[in-house]
C-alpha positions as protocol buffer text, in pm:
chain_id: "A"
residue {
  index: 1
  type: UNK
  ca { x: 271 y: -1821 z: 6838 }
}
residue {
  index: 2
  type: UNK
  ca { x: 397 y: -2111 z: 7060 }
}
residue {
  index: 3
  type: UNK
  ca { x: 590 y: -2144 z: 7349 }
}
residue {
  index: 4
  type: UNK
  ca { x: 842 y: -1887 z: 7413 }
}
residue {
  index: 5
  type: UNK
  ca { x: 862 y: -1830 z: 7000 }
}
residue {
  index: 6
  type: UNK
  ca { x: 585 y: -1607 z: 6778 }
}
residue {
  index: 7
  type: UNK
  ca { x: 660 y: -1631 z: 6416 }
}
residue {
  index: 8
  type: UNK
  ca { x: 590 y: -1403 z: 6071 }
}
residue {
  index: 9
  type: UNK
  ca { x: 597 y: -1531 z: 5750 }
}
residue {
  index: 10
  type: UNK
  ca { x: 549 y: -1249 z: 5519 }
}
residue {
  index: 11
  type: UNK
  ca { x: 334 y: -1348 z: 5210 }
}
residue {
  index: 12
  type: UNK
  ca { x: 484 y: -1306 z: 4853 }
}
residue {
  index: 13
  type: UNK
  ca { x: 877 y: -1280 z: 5025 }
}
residue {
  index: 14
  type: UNK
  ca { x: 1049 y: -1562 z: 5134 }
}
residue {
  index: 15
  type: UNK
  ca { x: 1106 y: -1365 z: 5468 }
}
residue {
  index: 16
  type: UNK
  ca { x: 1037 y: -1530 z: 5810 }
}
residue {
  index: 17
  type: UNK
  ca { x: 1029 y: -1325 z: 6171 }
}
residue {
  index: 18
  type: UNK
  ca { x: 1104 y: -1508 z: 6446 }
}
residue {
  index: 19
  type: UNK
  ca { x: 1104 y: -1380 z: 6832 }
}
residue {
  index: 20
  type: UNK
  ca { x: 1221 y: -1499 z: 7137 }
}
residue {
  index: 21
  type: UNK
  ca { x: 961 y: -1364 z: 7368 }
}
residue {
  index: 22
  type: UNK
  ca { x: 1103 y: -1476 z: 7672 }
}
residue {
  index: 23
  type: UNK
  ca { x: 1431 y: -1240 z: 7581 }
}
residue {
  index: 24
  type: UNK
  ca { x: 1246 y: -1002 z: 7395 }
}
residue {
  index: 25
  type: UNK
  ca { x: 870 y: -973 z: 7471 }
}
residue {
  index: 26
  type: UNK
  ca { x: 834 y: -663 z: 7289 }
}
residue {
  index: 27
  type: UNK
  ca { x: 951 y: -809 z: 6944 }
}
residue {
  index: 28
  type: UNK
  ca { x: 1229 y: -571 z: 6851 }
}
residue {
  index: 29
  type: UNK
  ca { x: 1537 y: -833 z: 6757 }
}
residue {
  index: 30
  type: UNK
  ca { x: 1408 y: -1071 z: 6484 }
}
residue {
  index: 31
  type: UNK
  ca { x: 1621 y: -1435 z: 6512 }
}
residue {
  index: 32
  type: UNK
  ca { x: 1554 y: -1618 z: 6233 }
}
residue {
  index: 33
  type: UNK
  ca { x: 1902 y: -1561 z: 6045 }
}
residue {
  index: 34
  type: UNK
  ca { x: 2072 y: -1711 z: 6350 }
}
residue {
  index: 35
  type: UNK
  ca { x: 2177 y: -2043 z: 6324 }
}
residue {
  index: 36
  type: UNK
  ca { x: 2099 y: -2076 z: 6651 }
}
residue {
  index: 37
  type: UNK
  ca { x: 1769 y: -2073 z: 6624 }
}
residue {
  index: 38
  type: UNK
  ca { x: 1708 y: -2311 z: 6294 }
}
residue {
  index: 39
  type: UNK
  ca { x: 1524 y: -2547 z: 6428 }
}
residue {
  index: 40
  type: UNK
  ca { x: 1250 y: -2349 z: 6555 }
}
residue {
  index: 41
  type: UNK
  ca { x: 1226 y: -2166 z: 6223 }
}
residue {
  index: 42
  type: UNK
  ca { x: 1172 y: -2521 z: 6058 }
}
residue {
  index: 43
  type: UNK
  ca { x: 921 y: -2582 z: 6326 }
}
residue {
  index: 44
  type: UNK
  ca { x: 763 y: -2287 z: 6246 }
}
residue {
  index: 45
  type: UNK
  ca { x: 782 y: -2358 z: 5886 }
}
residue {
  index: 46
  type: UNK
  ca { x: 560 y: -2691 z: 5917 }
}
residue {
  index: 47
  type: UNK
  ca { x: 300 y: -2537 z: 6086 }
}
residue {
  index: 48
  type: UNK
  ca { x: 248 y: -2303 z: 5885 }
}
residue {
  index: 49
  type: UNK
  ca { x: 257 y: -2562 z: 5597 }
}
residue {
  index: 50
  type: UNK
  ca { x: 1 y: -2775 z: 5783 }
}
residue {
  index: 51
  type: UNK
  ca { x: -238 y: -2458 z: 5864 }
}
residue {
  index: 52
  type: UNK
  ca { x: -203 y: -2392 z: 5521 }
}
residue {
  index: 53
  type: UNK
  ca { x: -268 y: -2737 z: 5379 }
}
residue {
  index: 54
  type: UNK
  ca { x: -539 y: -2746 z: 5613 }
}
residue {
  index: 55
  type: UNK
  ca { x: -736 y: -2427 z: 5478 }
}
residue {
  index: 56
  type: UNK
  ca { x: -661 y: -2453 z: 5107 }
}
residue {
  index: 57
  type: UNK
  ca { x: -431 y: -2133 z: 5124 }
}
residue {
  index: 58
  type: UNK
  ca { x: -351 y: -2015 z: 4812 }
}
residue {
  index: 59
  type: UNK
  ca { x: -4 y: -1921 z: 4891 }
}
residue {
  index: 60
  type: UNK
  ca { x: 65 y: -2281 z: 4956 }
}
residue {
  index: 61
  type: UNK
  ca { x: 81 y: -2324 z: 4643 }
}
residue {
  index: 62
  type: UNK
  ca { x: 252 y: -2071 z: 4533 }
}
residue {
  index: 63
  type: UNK
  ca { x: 520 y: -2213 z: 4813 }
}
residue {
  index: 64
  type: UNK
  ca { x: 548 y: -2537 z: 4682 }
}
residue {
  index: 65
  type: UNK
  ca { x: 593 y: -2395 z: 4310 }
}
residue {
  index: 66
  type: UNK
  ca { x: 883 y: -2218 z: 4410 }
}
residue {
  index: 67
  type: UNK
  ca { x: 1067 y: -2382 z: 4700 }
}
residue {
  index: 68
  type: UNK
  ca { x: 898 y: -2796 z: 4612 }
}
residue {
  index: 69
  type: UNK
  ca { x: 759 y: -3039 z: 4838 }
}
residue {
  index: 70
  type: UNK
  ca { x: 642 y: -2954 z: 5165 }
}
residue {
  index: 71
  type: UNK
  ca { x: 831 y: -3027 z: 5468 }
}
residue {
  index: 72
  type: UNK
  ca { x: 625 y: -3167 z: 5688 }
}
């Protein structure tokens, strides 16, 4: 979570949540396929690339083997 936005990355899926709490505090409309709204899912992306960078996730890895570099 930060600001307004919480986000889900769902391991093993190349699926990302993304709410607006602000508009919708209780989660219910996921925005991450609107256009709209790309730039916080590419914020959302790099942190979760640095938190995982920063505790050796294994999934990291498994990221960068399928989708390349990280975008940091």
């Amino acid at each position: 979570r930060w600001g307004r936005w919480k986000g889900h990355l769902l391991p093993g899926r190349d699926q990302f949540e993304l709410y607006d709490l602000e508009a919708d505090p209780n989660e219910l409309v996921n925005v991450a396929d609107d256009p709209a709204n790309a730039e916080q899912v590419a914020e959302f992306v790099t942190l979760v690339q640095n938190f995982q960078l920063a505790t050796n996730d294994p999934w990291f890895q498994k990221w960068i083997s399928e989708h390349g570099a990280a975008s940091r």
